[in-house]
Coordinates of C-alpha atoms in Angstrom, one line a residue:
X230 CA 19.2 50.7 8.8
X231 CA 18.0 51.1 5.2
X232 CA 15.0 49.2 4.0
X233 CA 14.8 49.2 0.2
X234 CA 11.5 49.0 -1.6
X235 CA 11.1 45.5 -3.0
X236 CA 8.8 43.8 -5.4
X237 CA 9.1 40.5 -3.5
X238 CA 6.0 41.2 -1.3
X239 CA 3.8 42.6 -4.1
X240 CA 0.6 40.7 -5.1
X241 CA 0.1 39.4 -8.6
X242 CA -2.4 42.2 -9.3
X243 CA 0.0 44.9 -8.2
X244 CA 2.8 43.5 -10.3
X245 CA 0.6 43.4 -13.4
X246 CA -0.5 47.0 -12.8
X247 CA 3.1 48.1 -12.4
X248 CA 4.1 46.4 -15.6
X249 CA 1.3 48.0 -17.5
X250 CA 2.3 51.4 -16.1
X251 CA 5.9 50.9 -17.2
X252 CA 4.9 49.8 -20.6
X253 CA 2.7 52.9 -21.0
X254 CA 5.5 55.1 -19.9
X255 CA 7.9 53.6 -22.3
X256 CA 5.6 54.0 -25.3
X257 CA 5.0 57.7 -24.7
X258 CA 7.4 59.5 -27.1
X259 CA 9.1 62.6 -25.9
X260 CA 7.5 62.4 -22.4
X261 CA 9.5 63.9 -19.6
X262 CA 10.1 62.2 -16.2
X263 CA 7.3 62.8 -13.9
X264 CA 7.9 64.6 -10.5
X265 CA 6.7 61.5 -8.7
X266 CA 9.6 59.5 -10.3
X267 CA 12.1 61.9 -8.8
X268 CA 13.5 61.7 -5.3
X269 CA 10.8 62.6 -2.8
X270 CA 11.8 65.5 -0.6
X271 CA 10.5 64.3 2.8
X272 CA 12.1 67.4 4.5
X273 CA 9.6 69.6 2.7
X274 CA 6.6 68.1 4.5
X275 CA 5.4 68.1 8.1
X276 CA 5.3 65.0 10.2
X277 CA 3.1 63.8 13.0
X278 CA 3.3 60.8 15.3
X279 CA 0.5 58.3 15.0
X280 CA -0.3 54.8 16.1
X281 CA -1.5 52.1 13.6
X282 CA -3.8 49.2 14.6
X283 CA -3.7 46.3 12.2
X284 CA -4.5 42.6 11.8
X285 CA -2.5 40.0 9.9
X286 CA -2.6 36.2 9.1
X287 CA 0.5 34.9 10.8
X288 CA 0.7 31.6 8.8
X289 CA 1.8 33.6 5.7
X290 CA 4.7 35.3 7.5
X291 CA 8.0 34.5 9.2
X292 CA 6.9 36.4 12.3
X293 CA 6.2 40.1 13.0
X294 CA 9.6 41.6 13.6
X295 CA 11.8 42.9 10.8
X296 CA 14.6 40.6 9.7
X297 CA 17.7 41.6 7.8
X298 CA 18.8 39.6 4.8
X299 CA 16.9 36.9 3.0
X300 CA 14.1 35.0 4.8
X301 CA 12.0 32.0 3.7
X302 CA 8.9 34.0 4.4
X303 CA 8.5 37.8 4.6
X304 CA 8.0 39.3 8.0
X305 CA 4.9 41.5 8.8
X306 CA 7.1 44.5 9.6
X307 CA 9.1 44.2 6.4
X308 CA 5.8 44.2 4.3
X309 CA 4.2 47.0 6.4
X310 CA 7.3 49.2 6.2
X311 CA 7.5 48.7 2.5
X312 CA 3.9 49.9 2.1
X313 CA 4.7 53.0 4.2
X314 CA 7.7 53.7 2.0
X315 CA 5.6 53.2 -1.2
X316 CA 3.0 55.6 0.0
X317 CA 5.7 58.1 0.9
X318 CA 4.6 58.2 4.5
X319 CA 8.1 57.4 5.8
X320 CA 11.6 57.8 4.3
X321 CA 12.9 54.4 3.4
X322 CA 16.5 55.6 3.5
X323 CA 16.2 56.3 7.2
X324 CA 14.7 52.9 8.0
X325 CA 12.8 51.9 11.2
X326 CA 15.0 54.0 13.5
X327 CA 14.4 57.1 11.4
X328 CA 10.7 57.1 11.9
X329 CA 10.8 56.1 15.6
X330 CA 9.2 52.7 15.0
X331 CA 7.9 50.9 18.1
X332 CA 5.7 47.8 18.3
X333 CA 3.4 46.7 21.1
X334 CA 4.3 43.1 21.2
X335 CA 6.3 40.7 19.1
X336 CA 4.7 37.6 17.6
X337 CA 6.5 34.5 16.3
X338 CA 6.2 32.8 12.9
X339 CA 2.7 31.5 12.4
X340 CA 1.1 33.6 15.1
X341 CA -1.6 36.0 14.0
X342 CA -3.0 39.2 15.4
X343 CA -6.3 41.1 15.2
X344 CA -5.1 44.1 17.1
X345 CA -1.3 44.7 16.8
X346 CA -0.2 48.3 17.3
X347 CA 2.9 50.2 16.1
X348 CA 3.7 53.8 16.7
X349 CA 5.8 56.0 14.4
X350 CA 6.3 59.4 12.8
X351 CA 4.7 59.7 9.3
X352 CA 4.2 62.4 6.7
X353 CA 1.2 64.7 7.3
X354 CA -0.9 66.9 5.0
X355 CA -1.7 69.5 7.7
X356 CA -0.4 73.0 7.3
X357 CA -0.6 73.8 11.0
X358 CA -0.3 71.9 14.2
X359 CA -3.2 69.5 14.9
X360 CA -3.3 66.9 17.6
X361 CA -0.8 66.1 20.3
X362 CA 2.3 65.9 18.1
X363 CA 3.4 67.7 15.0
X364 CA 6.7 68.6 13.4
X365 CA 6.8 71.4 10.7
X366 CA 8.7 70.8 7.5
X367 CA 12.5 71.0 7.9
X368 CA 12.6 73.4 4.9
X369 CA 10.2 75.0 2.4
X370 CA 10.6 74.2 -1.2
X371 CA 8.8 75.0 -4.5
X372 CA 7.6 71.6 -5.6
X373 CA 5.9 70.6 -8.9
X374 CA 2.8 68.6 -8.1
X375 CA 2.9 65.0 -9.3
X376 CA 0.5 63.9 -12.0
X377 CA -2.5 62.7 -9.9
X378 CA -3.6 60.3 -12.7
X379 CA -0.6 58.0 -12.4
X380 CA -0.4 54.9 -10.3
X381 CA 2.8 56.1 -8.6
X382 CA 1.1 59.3 -7.4
X383 CA -1.8 57.3 -5.9
X384 CA 0.7 55.1 -4.1
X385 CA 2.3 58.2 -2.8
X386 CA -1.0 59.4 -1.4
X387 CA -1.1 62.4 -3.8
X388 CA -3.9 61.3 -6.0
X389 CA -6.3 62.9 -3.6
X390 CA -4.1 65.0 -1.4
X391 CA -1.5 66.4 -3.9
X392 CA 1.2 67.1 -1.2
X393 CA 3.4 68.7 -3.8
X394 CA 1.3 71.9 -3.7
X395 CA 1.2 72.2 0.0
X396 CA 4.3 74.4 0.5
X397 CA 4.8 76.0 -2.8
X398 CA 5.9 79.6 -2.1
X399 CA 4.8 82.7 -3.9
X400 CA 1.6 83.8 -5.7
X401 CA 1.5 85.5 -9.1
X402 CA 0.6 89.2 -8.7
X403 CA -2.2 89.0 -11.2
X404 CA -3.8 85.9 -9.6
X405 CA -7.1 86.5 -7.8
X406 CA -7.1 85.9 -4.1
X407 CA -8.3 82.4 -3.3
X408 CA -9.8 81.8 0.1
X409 CA -7.7 79.4 2.1
X410 CA -9.2 76.1 2.8
X411 CA -7.8 73.9 5.5
X412 CA -6.6 70.7 3.9
X413 CA -7.7 67.4 5.4
X414 CA -5.3 64.9 6.8
X415 CA -4.0 62.0 4.7
X416 CA -6.2 58.9 4.6
X417 CA -3.7 56.7 6.3
X418 CA -6.0 53.6 6.5
X419 CA -7.1 53.4 2.9
X420 CA -3.7 54.6 1.5
X421 CA -1.9 51.7 3.2
X422 CA -4.6 49.1 2.5
X423 CA -4.4 49.9 -1.2
X424 CA -0.9 48.6 -1.4
X425 CA -0.8 46.0 1.4
X426 CA -1.6 42.3 0.7
X427 CA -4.9 41.1 1.9
X428 CA -3.2 39.2 4.7
X429 CA -2.4 42.5 6.4
X430 CA -5.2 45.0 7.0
X431 CA -4.9 48.4 8.7
X432 CA -7.9 48.7 10.9
X433 CA -7.5 52.2 12.4
X434 CA -5.1 55.0 13.3
X435 CA -4.8 57.4 16.1
X436 CA -2.9 60.7 16.7
X437 CA -0.6 60.2 19.7
X438 CA 1.8 62.4 21.7
X439 CA 5.5 62.7 20.8
X440 CA 6.5 60.6 23.8
X441 CA 3.9 57.9 23.2
X442 CA 5.3 54.3 23.1
X443 CA 3.1 51.5 21.7
X444 CA 5.0 49.1 23.9
X445 CA 5.2 50.8 27.3
X446 CA 1.8 52.6 27.1
X447 CA 0.0 49.3 26.7
X448 CA -2.2 48.5 29.8
X449 CA -2.7 44.8 29.0
X450 CA -2.4 42.3 26.2
X451 CA -5.1 39.8 25.3
X452 CA -4.3 36.5 23.5
X453 CA -6.7 33.9 22.1
X454 CA -5.8 30.3 21.4
X455 CA -8.4 28.2 19.5
X456 CA -8.7 24.4 19.8
X457 CA -11.2 21.6 19.4
X458 CA -12.3 19.3 22.1
X459 CA -10.9 16.2 20.4
X460 CA -9.4 14.0 23.1
X461 CA -9.7 16.6 25.7
X462 CA -11.7 17.1 28.9
X463 CA -12.3 20.9 28.8
X464 CA -13.5 20.9 32.5
X465 CA -10.1 19.8 33.7
X466 CA -8.4 22.4 31.5
X467 CA -10.6 25.1 33.1
X468 CA -9.4 23.9 36.5
X469 CA -5.8 24.3 35.4
X470 CA -6.4 27.7 33.8
X471 CA -7.9 29.3 36.9
X472 CA -4.6 28.6 38.8
X473 CA -2.9 31.1 36.5
X474 CA -4.7 34.1 37.8
X475 CA -2.7 36.6 39.8
X476 CA 1.1 37.3 39.8
X477 CA 3.3 34.3 39.5
X478 CA 6.8 33.3 38.5
X479 CA 6.4 31.8 35.0
X480 CA 10.0 30.7 34.4
X481 CA 8.8 27.1 33.8
X482 CA 6.1 28.3 31.4
X483 CA 8.2 30.2 28.8
X484 CA 11.2 29.9 26.6
X485 CA 14.4 31.4 28.1
X486 CA 16.3 33.8 25.9
X487 CA 19.6 34.5 27.6
X488 CA 20.3 37.4 25.3
X489 CA 17.6 39.4 27.2
X490 CA 19.2 38.6 30.6
X491 CA 15.9 38.4 32.3
X492 CA 16.2 37.9 36.1
X493 CA 12.6 38.4 37.1
X494 CA 10.0 36.1 35.6
X495 CA 7.0 37.4 37.5
X496 CA 4.0 38.3 35.4
X497 CA 0.4 39.2 36.3
X498 CA -2.5 37.3 34.6
X499 CA -5.8 39.2 34.7
X500 CA -8.0 36.6 33.0
X501 CA -7.7 33.0 32.0
X502 CA -10.9 31.5 30.7
X503 CA -12.0 28.7 28.3
X504 CA -15.3 29.1 26.4
X505 CA -17.1 27.8 23.4
X506 CA -16.5 29.9 20.3
X507 CA -19.7 32.0 19.8
X508 CA -21.8 29.2 21.4
X509 CA -21.5 27.2 18.1
X510 CA -22.8 23.6 18.1
X511 CA -20.6 20.6 17.7
X512 CA -19.1 19.9 14.3
X513 CA -21.6 17.6 12.6
X514 CA -18.8 15.5 11.0
X515 CA -16.6 15.0 14.1
X516 CA -18.8 15.7 17.0
X517 CA -16.2 18.1 18.4
X518 CA -16.7 21.6 19.8
X519 CA -14.5 24.6 19.0
X520 CA -13.2 26.4 22.0
X521 CA -11.1 29.5 22.7
X522 CA -8.7 30.1 25.6
X523 CA -8.6 33.8 26.5
X524 CA -5.5 34.9 28.3
X525 CA -5.1 38.5 29.5
X526 CA -2.1 39.8 31.2
X527 CA -0.1 43.0 31.8
X528 CA 2.9 41.5 30.1
X529 CA 4.1 38.2 28.8
X530 CA 7.4 36.3 28.5
X531 CA 8.8 34.7 25.4
X532 CA 6.5 31.9 24.1
X533 CA 4.6 32.1 27.5
X534 CA 1.1 31.5 26.0
X535 CA 2.2 28.5 23.9
X536 CA 3.8 26.9 26.9
X537 CA 0.8 27.4 29.0
X538 CA -1.5 25.9 26.4
X539 CA 0.8 22.9 26.0
X540 CA 0.4 22.1 29.7
X541 CA -3.3 22.7 29.6
X542 CA -3.5 20.1 26.8
X543 CA -1.7 17.6 29.0
X544 CA -4.2 18.3 31.7
X545 CA -7.1 18.0 29.3
X546 CA -6.0 14.6 28.1
X547 CA -5.9 13.3 31.8
X548 CA -2.1 12.7 31.6
X549 CA -1.5 15.5 34.2
X550 CA -3.6 16.7 37.1
X551 CA -4.6 20.4 37.1
X552 CA -2.4 20.9 40.2
X553 CA 0.7 20.6 37.9
X554 CA 0.1 24.3 37.0
X555 CA 0.4 25.2 40.7
X556 CA 3.7 23.3 40.9
X557 CA 5.1 24.9 37.8
X558 CA 4.5 28.5 39.1
X559 CA 5.8 27.5 42.6
X560 CA 9.4 28.4 41.6
X561 CA 10.7 30.2 44.7
X562 CA 12.1 27.8 47.4
X563 CA 12.1 30.7 49.9
X564 CA 8.4 31.4 49.4
X565 CA 6.7 28.1 48.6
X566 CA 3.0 27.9 47.7
X567 CA 0.5 26.1 49.9
X568 CA -2.0 23.7 48.5
X569 CA -4.2 25.4 45.9
X570 CA -7.4 24.0 47.5
X571 CA -8.5 21.7 50.2
X572 CA -7.7 18.1 49.6
X573 CA -4.7 18.7 47.4
X574 CA -1.1 18.0 48.5
X575 CA 1.3 20.8 49.0
X576 CA 2.7 21.6 45.5
X577 CA 6.3 20.7 44.6
X578 CA 8.8 23.5 44.3
X579 CA 10.0 23.6 40.7
X580 CA 12.8 26.1 40.2
X581 CA 14.1 24.6 37.0
X582 CA 12.0 23.9 33.9
X583 CA 11.1 20.3 32.9
X584 CA 11.5 19.5 29.2
X585 CA 8.3 19.6 27.1
X586 CA 7.1 20.7 23.7
X587 CA 5.2 24.0 23.5
X588 CA 1.9 24.2 21.5
X589 CA 1.6 24.9 17.8
X590 CA 1.6 28.6 16.8
X591 CA -1.2 28.4 14.2
X592 CA -4.2 28.8 16.5
X593 CA -2.6 31.7 18.5
X594 CA -3.8 35.2 18.0
X595 CA -2.8 38.5 19.7
X596 CA -6.4 39.8 20.0
X597 CA -6.0 43.2 21.7
X598 CA -3.4 45.7 22.9
X599 CA -5.3 47.9 25.3
X600 CA -4.5 51.6 25.9
X601 CA -5.9 54.4 28.0
X602 CA -8.5 56.5 26.3
X603 CA -6.4 59.6 27.0
X604 CA -3.5 58.2 25.0
X605 CA -5.3 57.0 21.8
X606 CA -8.4 57.9 19.8
X607 CA -8.9 55.3 17.1
X608 CA -10.4 56.4 13.8
X609 CA -10.6 55.1 10.2
X610 CA -10.9 58.3 8.2
X611 CA -9.5 61.7 8.9
X612 CA -13.0 62.9 9.9
X613 CA -13.4 65.3 6.9
X614 CA -17.0 65.4 5.9
X615 CA -16.2 65.8 2.2
X616 CA -14.1 62.7 2.1
X617 CA -15.5 59.6 0.5
X618 CA -12.2 57.8 0.4
X619 CA -13.5 54.7 2.3
X620 CA -16.1 54.1 -0.5
X621 CA -13.5 54.0 -3.3
X622 CA -12.1 50.8 -4.7
X623 CA -8.4 50.0 -4.9
X624 CA -6.4 47.2 -6.5
X625 CA -7.4 44.8 -3.7
X626 CA -11.2 45.4 -4.3
X627 CA -13.4 47.5 -2.1
X628 CA -11.4 49.8 0.2
X629 CA -13.8 49.1 3.0
X630 CA -12.0 46.8 5.3
X631 CA -15.2 45.1 6.5
X632 CA -16.0 44.0 2.9
X633 CA -12.5 42.7 2.5
X634 CA -12.4 40.7 5.7
X635 CA -15.9 39.4 5.1
X636 CA -14.8 38.1 1.8
X637 CA -11.8 36.3 3.4
X638 CA -14.1 34.9 6.1
X639 CA -16.6 33.6 3.5
X640 CA -13.9 31.8 1.5
X641 CA -12.5 30.2 4.7
X642 CA -15.9 28.9 5.6
X643 CA -16.2 27.3 2.2
X644 CA -12.8 25.7 2.6
X645 CA -13.9 24.4 6.0
X646 CA -17.1 22.9 4.5
X647 CA -15.1 21.2 1.7
X648 CA -12.5 19.8 4.0
X649 CA -15.3 18.3 6.1
X650 CA -16.7 16.6 3.0
X651 CA -13.2 15.1 2.3
X652 CA -13.2 13.7 5.9
X653 CA -16.7 12.4 5.5
X654 CA -15.8 10.7 2.2
X655 CA -12.7 9.0 3.7
X656 CA -14.7 7.7 6.7
X657 CA -16.9 5.7 4.3
X658 CA -13.8 3.5 3.8
X659 CA -11.5 4.0 6.8
X660 CA -12.6 3.8 10.4
X661 CA -11.1 6.4 12.7
X662 CA -8.5 4.9 15.1
X663 CA -9.6 4.3 18.7
X664 CA -8.4 6.9 21.2
X665 CA -7.8 6.4 24.9
X666 CA -7.9 10.1 25.5
X667 CA -9.1 11.8 27.5
X668 CA -8.4 9.4 30.3
X669 CA -11.0 11.0 32.5
X670 CA -13.7 9.7 30.1
X671 CA -12.3 6.4 28.8
X672 CA -10.9 5.2 32.1
X673 CA -8.1 3.3 30.2
X674 CA -4.7 3.0 31.7
X675 CA -2.4 3.6 28.8
X676 CA 0.6 2.0 30.5
X677 CA -1.2 -1.3 30.9
X678 CA -2.5 -1.4 27.3
X679 CA 0.7 -0.1 25.6
X680 CA -1.6 2.3 23.8
X681 CA -0.5 4.8 21.2
X682 CA -1.1 8.3 22.7
X683 CA -1.9 11.2 20.4
X684 CA -1.1 14.1 22.6
X685 CA -2.5 17.3 21.1
X686 CA -0.2 20.2 20.4
X687 CA -2.9 22.5 18.8
X688 CA -3.7 23.3 15.2
X689 CA -4.4 19.7 14.3
X690 CA -0.8 18.6 15.3
X691 CA 0.0 15.7 17.7
X692 CA 2.9 14.1 19.5
X693 CA 2.7 10.4 19.2
X694 CA 4.1 8.2 21.9
X695 CA 3.5 4.9 23.7
X696 CA 5.3 5.9 26.8
X697 CA 4.3 9.0 28.8
X698 CA 6.6 10.4 31.4
X699 CA 4.9 12.7 34.0
X700 CA 5.9 16.3 33.6
X701 CA 7.5 16.8 37.0
X702 CA 9.5 13.5 36.6
X703 CA 11.2 14.7 33.3
X704 CA 14.7 15.9 32.8
X705 CA 15.1 19.5 34.0
X706 CA 16.8 22.3 32.2
X707 CA 19.6 24.3 33.8
X708 CA 18.7 27.1 36.2
X709 CA 18.2 30.5 34.6
X710 CA 21.0 32.0 36.5
X711 CA 23.5 29.5 35.0
X712 CA 22.1 30.0 31.5
X713 CA 22.4 33.8 31.8
X714 CA 25.9 33.7 33.2
X715 CA 27.1 31.4 30.4
X716 CA 25.7 33.8 27.8
X717 CA 27.3 36.8 29.4
X718 CA 30.7 35.1 29.5
X719 CA 30.4 33.7 25.9
X720 CA 28.2 35.3 23.3
X721 CA 27.5 38.4 25.3
X722 CA 31.2 39.1 25.8
X723 CA 32.0 38.6 22.1
X724 CA 29.1 40.9 21.2
X725 CA 30.5 43.7 23.4
X726 CA 33.9 43.2 21.9
X727 CA 32.5 43.7 18.4
X728 CA 30.8 46.9 19.5
X729 CA 34.1 48.2 20.8
X730 CA 35.8 47.5 17.5
X731 CA 33.2 49.6 15.7
X732 CA 33.0 52.3 18.4
X733 CA 36.0 52.3 20.8
X734 CA 34.3 55.1 22.9
X735 CA 31.0 53.2 23.3
X736 CA 31.5 52.7 27.1
X737 CA 32.8 56.1 27.9

């Protein structure tokens, strides 16, 4: 698939710089087209396979995965690929497939990440093999070096590295012999951060083997979900969370995607803990604590984390007992679970999912994608002692990612302080509405008082209701086998028919 370079995702500063550059080029009389404006010959340069670790603010994007056609919000992969194409690290004409693009884990719209990982083949500045994977240039060419003073050449990574001179053949006879000097590798981190928006930051890169897969080499994934204690009994939530540990069938705690035709919903959870964020004291304006739910597992199902958090919120409000978690993972009638602990009844077998709303995506973060040390070796620079690239400033300010993220964090703290003042000002005139939640503390029976229940969904969102139906008494969805079969006989069959129209020999 072809991914054209687009101005849609450029920042204001980048657009202004580009306009100035074009104006300057237009006013120069008799100037010839620069080599950097010509088609870039990717075949003339070597390639290597690397992994990129990066963070992004999910609320600014329509999800991680690339989407074809127009989208209301850009996706993270669209923006990242555009940056790779602008820096001439990948060939935009060959698209994602052409560079062997693989992601560790997909995140939905609104979900952020502090440690997402992709693996791909990129242009290299090395003249000889270095590291676990290397492809020499497909052909040698005599190339005129682009002007290193132009903005385009900087975007292409040639302001410092000048790749156009790497494979020029032939040396004039009267030229003195020049001692060869091993060229350093391209500064992948700073090159990309110069052209990416501040909401996406490359943190590190690693050389990887040719058969490395950022998805399948991942040992575990670590998610974080942030929430406040408003209306919640955190102790009850911790009781529910510890029932997630181990291998369970999570069909009732995920969203079913029949297109994937999943038949086994067993996943292993390694850690499920709720703790105070950095031991911070309660918010002075609301008296609420900020907590984080850490969930670590070897693999996850579609929307699994948000479903789990939604049920933990129901437990925290007192509307559900922690044992509901045990019932929801007790999905196999042939191997039913015993009582989780002494004094509890035998959990109900639940082989079809009850209807309920999953938690809001805003507070969810993919914190870490973990790999074996033998597979990756994360670094920021290329290790060249003469390089001071990380100290240089680009269009987004200092190229040091710590400075950039610290600036973002400082501004967010100021926004938080100002919003707290708005709340304080409003409370001088309007009293906060009484809440019956959590029931474990108020002792109020909402059914007898016809009370309005503000059931938290995370991220400051709530579901308002005056009638609560216990989770296991709600309408159940169809069994996954029925849903999968309907898809195979409907949309799946039509999809296969379209494939045969395009390629009649596809099944042969």
